[in-house]
CSV table of C-alpha atoms in Angstrom, one decimal:
chain,number,residue,atom,x,y,z
A,27,UNK,CA,135.2,102.2,124.2
A,28,UNK,CA,137.5,99.3,122.4
A,29,UNK,CA,135.4,99.0,119.1
A,30,UNK,CA,135.7,102.9,117.8
A,31,UNK,CA,139.8,102.6,118.8
A,32,UNK,CA,140.1,99.7,117.2
A,33,UNK,CA,138.4,100.6,113.9
A,34,UNK,CA,140.0,104.2,114.2
A,35,UNK,CA,144.1,102.2,114.2
A,36,UNK,CA,142.4,99.5,111.0
A,37,UNK,CA,141.5,103.7,109.3
A,38,UNK,CA,145.3,105.2,109.8
A,39,UNK,CA,146.7,100.9,109.5
A,40,UNK,CA,148.0,100.8,112.6
A,41,UNK,CA,148.9,97.3,113.5
A,42,UNK,CA,147.2,95.9,116.6
A,43,UNK,CA,145.9,92.7,118.3
A,44,UNK,CA,143.0,91.9,120.3
A,45,UNK,CA,142.3,89.8,123.6
A,46,UNK,CA,145.8,89.1,124.3
A,47,UNK,CA,147.2,86.9,127.3
A,48,UNK,CA,149.4,88.2,129.5
A,49,UNK,CA,150.6,84.7,130.8
A,50,UNK,CA,151.7,84.1,127.5
A,51,UNK,CA,153.1,87.2,126.0
A,52,UNK,CA,154.4,88.6,128.7
A,53,UNK,CA,158.2,88.5,129.8
A,54,UNK,CA,157.4,86.4,133.4
A,55,UNK,CA,154.7,84.8,132.2
A,56,UNK,CA,151.6,86.4,134.7
A,57,UNK,CA,149.0,88.5,134.7
A,58,UNK,CA,145.7,88.8,132.5
A,59,UNK,CA,144.0,89.8,129.4
A,60,UNK,CA,144.6,93.2,127.9
A,61,UNK,CA,141.7,93.7,125.1
A,62,UNK,CA,143.6,95.4,122.9
A,63,UNK,CA,147.8,96.0,122.4
A,64,UNK,CA,148.7,98.4,119.4
A,65,UNK,CA,152.2,98.1,117.6
A,66,UNK,CA,152.8,101.5,116.4
A,67,UNK,CA,155.7,100.7,114.0
A,68,UNK,CA,157.1,104.6,113.4
A,69,UNK,CA,157.5,107.6,115.4
A,70,UNK,CA,154.9,109.5,113.1
A,71,UNK,CA,152.0,106.3,113.7
A,72,UNK,CA,152.8,106.6,118.1
A,73,UNK,CA,152.4,110.9,117.5
A,74,UNK,CA,148.9,109.5,115.7
A,75,UNK,CA,147.6,106.4,118.2
A,76,UNK,CA,149.0,108.8,121.5
A,77,UNK,CA,146.6,112.1,120.3
A,78,UNK,CA,143.8,110.0,120.2
A,79,UNK,CA,144.2,108.4,122.9
A,80,UNK,CA,144.2,110.9,124.9
A,81,UNK,CA,141.7,112.9,123.6
A,82,UNK,CA,139.3,110.3,124.1
A,83,UNK,CA,140.8,109.9,127.4
A,84,UNK,CA,142.0,106.0,127.4
A,85,UNK,CA,144.1,104.8,130.0
A,86,UNK,CA,147.1,103.3,128.5
A,87,UNK,CA,150.4,100.7,129.2
A,88,UNK,CA,153.3,101.2,127.5
A,89,UNK,CA,155.3,97.8,127.4
A,90,UNK,CA,158.2,97.5,125.6
A,91,UNK,CA,159.5,94.3,126.3
A,92,UNK,CA,157.8,93.6,129.1
A,93,UNK,CA,160.9,92.4,131.2
A,94,UNK,CA,160.7,94.6,133.9
A,95,UNK,CA,156.9,93.7,134.4
A,96,UNK,CA,155.4,91.7,137.0
A,97,UNK,CA,152.0,91.9,136.3
A,98,UNK,CA,149.1,90.4,138.8
A,99,UNK,CA,146.7,88.2,137.3
A,100,UNK,CA,143.9,90.0,139.1
A,101,UNK,CA,144.6,93.0,137.3
A,102,UNK,CA,142.1,94.9,134.8
A,103,UNK,CA,144.1,96.2,131.7
A,104,UNK,CA,142.4,98.0,129.1
A,105,UNK,CA,145.3,99.4,126.2
A,106,UNK,CA,148.8,98.3,125.8
A,107,UNK,CA,151.2,100.3,123.8
A,108,UNK,CA,154.4,98.2,122.3
A,109,UNK,CA,157.3,99.5,120.6
A,110,UNK,CA,159.1,96.6,119.4
A,111,UNK,CA,158.7,97.3,116.2
A,112,UNK,CA,160.0,100.6,116.1
A,113,UNK,CA,163.7,99.0,116.2
A,114,UNK,CA,165.7,101.4,113.4
A,115,UNK,CA,169.4,101.7,114.5
A,116,UNK,CA,171.2,105.1,112.2
A,117,UNK,CA,174.9,105.1,112.4
A,118,UNK,CA,176.3,108.4,112.0
A,119,UNK,CA,179.9,108.0,110.9
A,120,UNK,CA,180.6,112.0,110.2
A,121,UNK,CA,179.2,112.7,113.6
A,122,UNK,CA,180.7,110.0,115.8
A,123,UNK,CA,176.8,109.3,116.8
A,124,UNK,CA,174.1,107.0,116.5
A,125,UNK,CA,170.2,107.1,117.2
A,126,UNK,CA,168.5,104.5,118.1
A,127,UNK,CA,164.0,104.0,117.9
A,128,UNK,CA,163.5,102.6,121.7
A,129,UNK,CA,162.2,99.4,120.4
A,130,UNK,CA,165.0,98.1,119.9
A,131,UNK,CA,166.3,95.2,121.6
A,132,UNK,CA,169.1,96.6,123.7
A,133,UNK,CA,171.1,93.6,123.4
A,134,UNK,CA,170.3,93.3,119.5
A,135,UNK,CA,172.3,97.4,119.7
A,136,UNK,CA,174.8,96.9,121.8
A,137,UNK,CA,176.0,93.5,120.2
A,138,UNK,CA,175.9,95.1,116.7
A,139,UNK,CA,178.2,98.3,118.5
A,140,UNK,CA,180.3,96.1,119.9
A,141,UNK,CA,181.4,93.9,116.5
A,142,UNK,CA,181.9,97.5,114.6
A,143,UNK,CA,184.4,97.6,116.6
A,144,UNK,CA,182.9,100.6,119.4
A,145,UNK,CA,183.7,99.8,123.2
A,146,UNK,CA,181.7,101.0,125.4
A,147,UNK,CA,178.8,98.7,125.6
A,148,UNK,CA,180.3,95.1,125.4
A,149,UNK,CA,178.6,95.4,129.1
A,150,UNK,CA,175.2,96.1,127.6
A,151,UNK,CA,175.1,92.8,126.4
A,152,UNK,CA,172.7,89.9,127.6
A,153,UNK,CA,170.2,92.6,129.4
A,154,UNK,CA,167.2,92.4,127.8
A,155,UNK,CA,164.6,94.8,127.0
A,156,UNK,CA,164.5,97.7,124.9
A,157,UNK,CA,166.1,100.8,124.6
A,158,UNK,CA,163.3,102.8,126.6
A,159,UNK,CA,163.4,100.5,128.9
A,160,UNK,CA,167.1,100.6,128.9
A,161,UNK,CA,167.0,104.7,129.2
A,162,UNK,CA,164.2,104.7,132.0
A,163,UNK,CA,165.8,102.3,134.2
A,164,UNK,CA,169.6,103.2,133.4
A,165,UNK,CA,170.3,99.6,132.8
A,166,UNK,CA,173.8,98.2,133.5
A,167,UNK,CA,176.2,95.5,134.6
A,168,UNK,CA,179.5,94.3,134.7
A,169,UNK,CA,179.9,98.1,135.4
A,170,UNK,CA,178.6,99.6,132.1
A,171,UNK,CA,175.4,100.8,132.5
A,172,UNK,CA,172.8,102.6,129.2
A,173,UNK,CA,173.8,106.9,130.8
A,174,UNK,CA,177.4,105.7,129.9
A,175,UNK,CA,177.3,106.8,126.3
A,176,UNK,CA,173.7,108.2,125.8
A,177,UNK,CA,173.9,111.8,125.0
A,178,UNK,CA,170.2,112.7,124.6
A,179,UNK,CA,166.8,110.6,124.5
A,180,UNK,CA,163.2,112.2,123.0
A,181,UNK,CA,160.3,112.2,124.8
A,182,UNK,CA,156.6,111.9,123.6
A,183,UNK,CA,154.2,114.1,124.7
A,184,UNK,CA,150.1,113.7,125.0
A,185,UNK,CA,149.5,116.4,123.0
A,186,UNK,CA,152.1,114.5,120.5
A,187,UNK,CA,155.1,117.5,120.3
A,188,UNK,CA,158.9,115.6,121.1
A,189,UNK,CA,160.3,117.2,123.9
A,190,UNK,CA,164.3,116.3,123.4
A,191,UNK,CA,166.4,115.8,126.8
A,192,UNK,CA,169.9,116.2,126.8
A,193,UNK,CA,171.7,113.2,129.3
A,194,UNK,CA,172.0,116.5,132.3
A,195,UNK,CA,168.8,116.5,132.5
A,196,UNK,CA,168.1,112.8,133.2
A,197,UNK,CA,169.3,112.9,136.5
A,198,UNK,CA,171.0,109.4,136.6
A,199,UNK,CA,171.6,107.7,139.3
A,200,UNK,CA,172.2,104.0,140.0
A,201,UNK,CA,169.2,101.9,138.5
A,202,UNK,CA,167.6,105.4,138.1
A,203,UNK,CA,166.4,108.0,135.6
A,204,UNK,CA,164.2,111.3,136.6
A,205,UNK,CA,161.4,109.1,134.4
A,206,UNK,CA,161.1,107.0,138.1
A,207,UNK,CA,159.6,110.7,139.1
A,208,UNK,CA,158.6,112.5,137.3
A,209,UNK,CA,156.0,111.5,134.2
A,210,UNK,CA,157.3,113.4,131.2
A,211,UNK,CA,156.4,111.3,128.5
A,212,UNK,CA,156.8,107.9,126.4
A,213,UNK,CA,160.8,107.9,125.3
A,214,UNK,CA,160.5,106.8,121.7
A,215,UNK,CA,164.2,107.4,120.8
A,216,UNK,CA,168.0,107.6,121.9
A,217,UNK,CA,171.7,109.4,120.7
A,218,UNK,CA,174.9,107.6,121.8
A,219,UNK,CA,178.1,108.6,121.3
A,220,UNK,CA,179.7,105.7,119.2
A,221,UNK,CA,182.8,105.4,121.2
A,222,UNK,CA,186.1,104.4,120.8
A,223,UNK,CA,187.7,102.4,117.8
A,224,UNK,CA,189.1,99.0,119.6
A,225,UNK,CA,191.3,96.1,119.2
A,226,UNK,CA,187.8,93.8,118.4
A,227,UNK,CA,189.9,90.8,119.9
A,228,UNK,CA,189.7,92.8,123.4
A,229,UNK,CA,186.5,93.4,122.3
A,230,UNK,CA,185.0,89.5,122.2
A,231,UNK,CA,186.8,89.1,124.8
A,232,UNK,CA,184.7,90.9,127.7
A,233,UNK,CA,181.9,89.6,125.5
A,234,UNK,CA,183.3,86.2,126.1
A,235,UNK,CA,183.9,86.9,129.6
A,236,UNK,CA,180.6,88.5,130.4
A,237,UNK,CA,178.8,86.0,129.1
A,238,UNK,CA,180.5,83.4,131.1
A,239,UNK,CA,179.4,85.0,134.1
A,240,UNK,CA,175.9,84.9,133.1
A,241,UNK,CA,175.7,81.6,131.8
A,242,UNK,CA,177.1,80.3,135.2
A,243,UNK,CA,175.7,83.3,138.1
A,244,UNK,CA,172.7,84.5,136.6
A,245,UNK,CA,169.2,83.0,136.2
A,246,UNK,CA,168.0,80.8,133.1
A,247,UNK,CA,166.0,78.2,133.5
A,248,UNK,CA,162.6,80.2,134.7
A,249,UNK,CA,160.8,82.7,133.7
A,250,UNK,CA,162.6,85.7,135.7
A,251,UNK,CA,162.5,90.2,135.5
A,252,UNK,CA,166.4,90.4,136.7
A,253,UNK,CA,167.0,91.7,139.6
A,254,UNK,CA,163.8,92.6,141.6
A,255,UNK,CA,165.2,95.7,143.8
A,256,UNK,CA,168.0,98.0,142.6
A,257,UNK,CA,171.3,96.7,144.4
A,258,UNK,CA,174.2,94.7,143.5
A,259,UNK,CA,174.2,92.2,146.9
A,260,UNK,CA,171.0,91.4,148.5
A,261,UNK,CA,173.1,90.5,151.1
A,262,UNK,CA,174.3,93.3,152.3
A,263,UNK,CA,171.7,95.1,152.3
A,264,UNK,CA,170.4,92.8,154.5
A,265,UNK,CA,173.3,92.0,156.7
A,266,UNK,CA,173.1,95.8,157.2
A,267,UNK,CA,169.9,95.6,159.3
A,268,UNK,CA,170.2,92.5,160.8
A,269,UNK,CA,173.6,92.5,163.3
A,270,UNK,CA,173.9,88.7,164.0
A,271,UNK,CA,172.5,88.0,160.3
A,272,UNK,CA,176.1,89.9,159.6
A,273,UNK,CA,178.3,88.1,161.3
A,274,UNK,CA,176.3,84.3,159.7
A,275,UNK,CA,177.1,86.2,156.7
A,276,UNK,CA,180.5,86.3,156.9
A,277,UNK,CA,181.0,83.4,158.1
A,278,UNK,CA,179.4,81.3,155.6
A,279,UNK,CA,180.9,83.1,152.8
A,280,UNK,CA,183.8,82.4,154.1
A,281,UNK,CA,183.4,78.9,154.1
A,282,UNK,CA,181.6,79.2,151.0
A,283,UNK,CA,184.2,80.9,148.8
A,284,UNK,CA,187.1,79.3,149.7
A,285,UNK,CA,188.7,78.4,146.3
A,286,UNK,CA,189.4,74.6,147.7
A,287,UNK,CA,185.3,74.4,148.3
A,288,UNK,CA,185.0,75.9,144.9
A,289,UNK,CA,187.8,73.8,143.8
A,290,UNK,CA,186.1,70.7,144.9
A,291,UNK,CA,182.6,71.5,145.7
A,292,UNK,CA,182.1,73.4,142.0
A,293,UNK,CA,180.1,75.6,144.5
A,294,UNK,CA,179.9,78.9,141.9
A,295,UNK,CA,175.9,80.2,143.1
A,296,UNK,CA,174.3,81.3,146.2
A,297,UNK,CA,172.1,78.3,147.0
A,298,UNK,CA,173.7,78.4,150.3
A,299,UNK,CA,173.5,82.1,151.3
A,300,UNK,CA,170.1,81.6,150.1
A,301,UNK,CA,169.2,78.7,152.5
A,302,UNK,CA,171.4,80.3,154.9
A,303,UNK,CA,169.2,83.7,155.1
A,304,UNK,CA,165.5,81.9,155.0
A,305,UNK,CA,166.6,79.3,158.2
A,306,UNK,CA,168.1,82.6,159.8
A,307,UNK,CA,164.8,84.5,159.2
A,308,UNK,CA,162.1,82.3,159.7
A,309,UNK,CA,160.7,82.4,156.1
A,310,UNK,CA,159.7,79.0,154.3
A,311,UNK,CA,158.1,77.8,151.4
A,312,UNK,CA,157.1,74.7,149.5
A,313,UNK,CA,158.8,75.9,146.2
A,314,UNK,CA,161.4,78.8,146.0
A,315,UNK,CA,159.9,81.6,144.3
A,316,UNK,CA,163.1,83.6,144.4
A,317,UNK,CA,166.4,81.6,141.8
A,318,UNK,CA,168.8,79.3,143.9
A,319,UNK,CA,171.2,81.9,141.9
A,320,UNK,CA,170.3,85.2,143.9
A,321,UNK,CA,167.9,86.2,146.5
A,322,UNK,CA,167.4,89.1,144.0
A,323,UNK,CA,165.8,87.4,141.3
A,324,UNK,CA,161.9,86.2,141.4
A,325,UNK,CA,160.9,83.8,139.1
A,326,UNK,CA,158.3,82.3,138.0
A,327,UNK,CA,158.4,78.6,138.1
A,328,UNK,CA,154.4,77.4,138.1
A,329,UNK,CA,154.7,75.9,141.1
A,330,UNK,CA,154.9,78.5,143.9
A,331,UNK,CA,152.6,80.9,142.6
A,332,UNK,CA,152.1,84.6,141.7
A,333,UNK,CA,151.4,85.2,145.6
A,334,UNK,CA,154.0,83.9,146.9
A,335,UNK,CA,156.5,85.7,145.1
A,336,UNK,CA,154.5,88.6,145.9
A,337,UNK,CA,154.6,87.5,149.9
A,338,UNK,CA,158.7,87.2,149.0
A,339,UNK,CA,159.4,91.1,147.6
A,340,UNK,CA,156.8,92.0,151.1
A,341,UNK,CA,159.5,90.6,153.2
A,342,UNK,CA,162.5,91.6,151.2
A,343,UNK,CA,161.4,95.1,152.0
A,344,UNK,CA,160.6,94.3,155.8
A,345,UNK,CA,164.2,92.8,156.1
A,346,UNK,CA,165.5,96.1,154.7
A,347,UNK,CA,163.5,98.4,156.4
A,348,UNK,CA,161.6,99.7,153.0
A,349,UNK,CA,165.2,101.5,152.0
A,350,UNK,CA,166.0,100.0,149.3
A,351,UNK,CA,164.1,100.4,146.0
A,352,UNK,CA,162.1,98.1,143.2
A,353,UNK,CA,164.3,97.2,140.2
A,354,UNK,CA,161.1,95.9,138.2
A,355,UNK,CA,157.6,97.1,138.4
A,356,UNK,CA,154.7,95.6,139.2
A,357,UNK,CA,151.7,95.8,137.0
A,358,UNK,CA,148.4,96.0,139.5
A,359,UNK,CA,146.8,97.6,142.1
A,360,UNK,CA,148.4,95.9,145.6
A,361,UNK,CA,149.5,97.9,147.9
A,362,UNK,CA,153.6,97.4,149.0
A,363,UNK,CA,155.7,98.7,152.4
């Protein structure tokens, strides 16, 4: 079925790649080979592609920056569609609105708006992924969320029509939108309110502060997908279900976060909490499948292996009684609690 699709895409001049190795192409550097990866460059092109795929019953996966996707190595993939070449930004000063295509990098968009002096986007700088993925998961940091300035999104339906959904339709919550529970279609564009013009020095100061925090407290040494679970404090979540651990956590934090400890020992990450947590619950590992900086970030260190990462995610799910939602998407067939 791949050859007819490839011929069709060539005939309508839609860019594509064949036999793409996800271990090289994906953000987390795992996964198998994708026979055909499609790169539409406009709304019209993706409409044409989706209508064709729907008509001939192709199974496809929408992959933006893959910054939130953990691909299983033994899963058989077929067709991927990347929106990364759909990245136009159209600022409409008269209406105080900005239209952004879904493939635009969230950081690129947020930085552009911030550098123009529009406040409300500073905290989104540094979050990997595209506008489409950011809307889908209501990405955010430092008190900022993608939904804050959002007005509406455009969603592509299987028959090629475009459905416009207002912000009030999207059931936004912490790291959640209606797209998690309903298959409404493919997010192809979004409109945001421009926001207030503020002093550029103040905006740049906030950006510098957020950037410094990211470099000190967030994983950057290994391929990772950011927060694995939808929480801002994985340790507190675990403590909710384990009283003894909760007491130890409070004592450990009191010691580790003491300002004098920080001053003299430069303790500025959660390595101690990670060690205490794993020892308390008997989780052993040869090479850590999670970041030194937080238990809530899995990493691909190329030594522990993908199975260790998946076992670790299962381990955290068990500790939290299955109550925590995954913030990442595991693409494959393995069953989770």
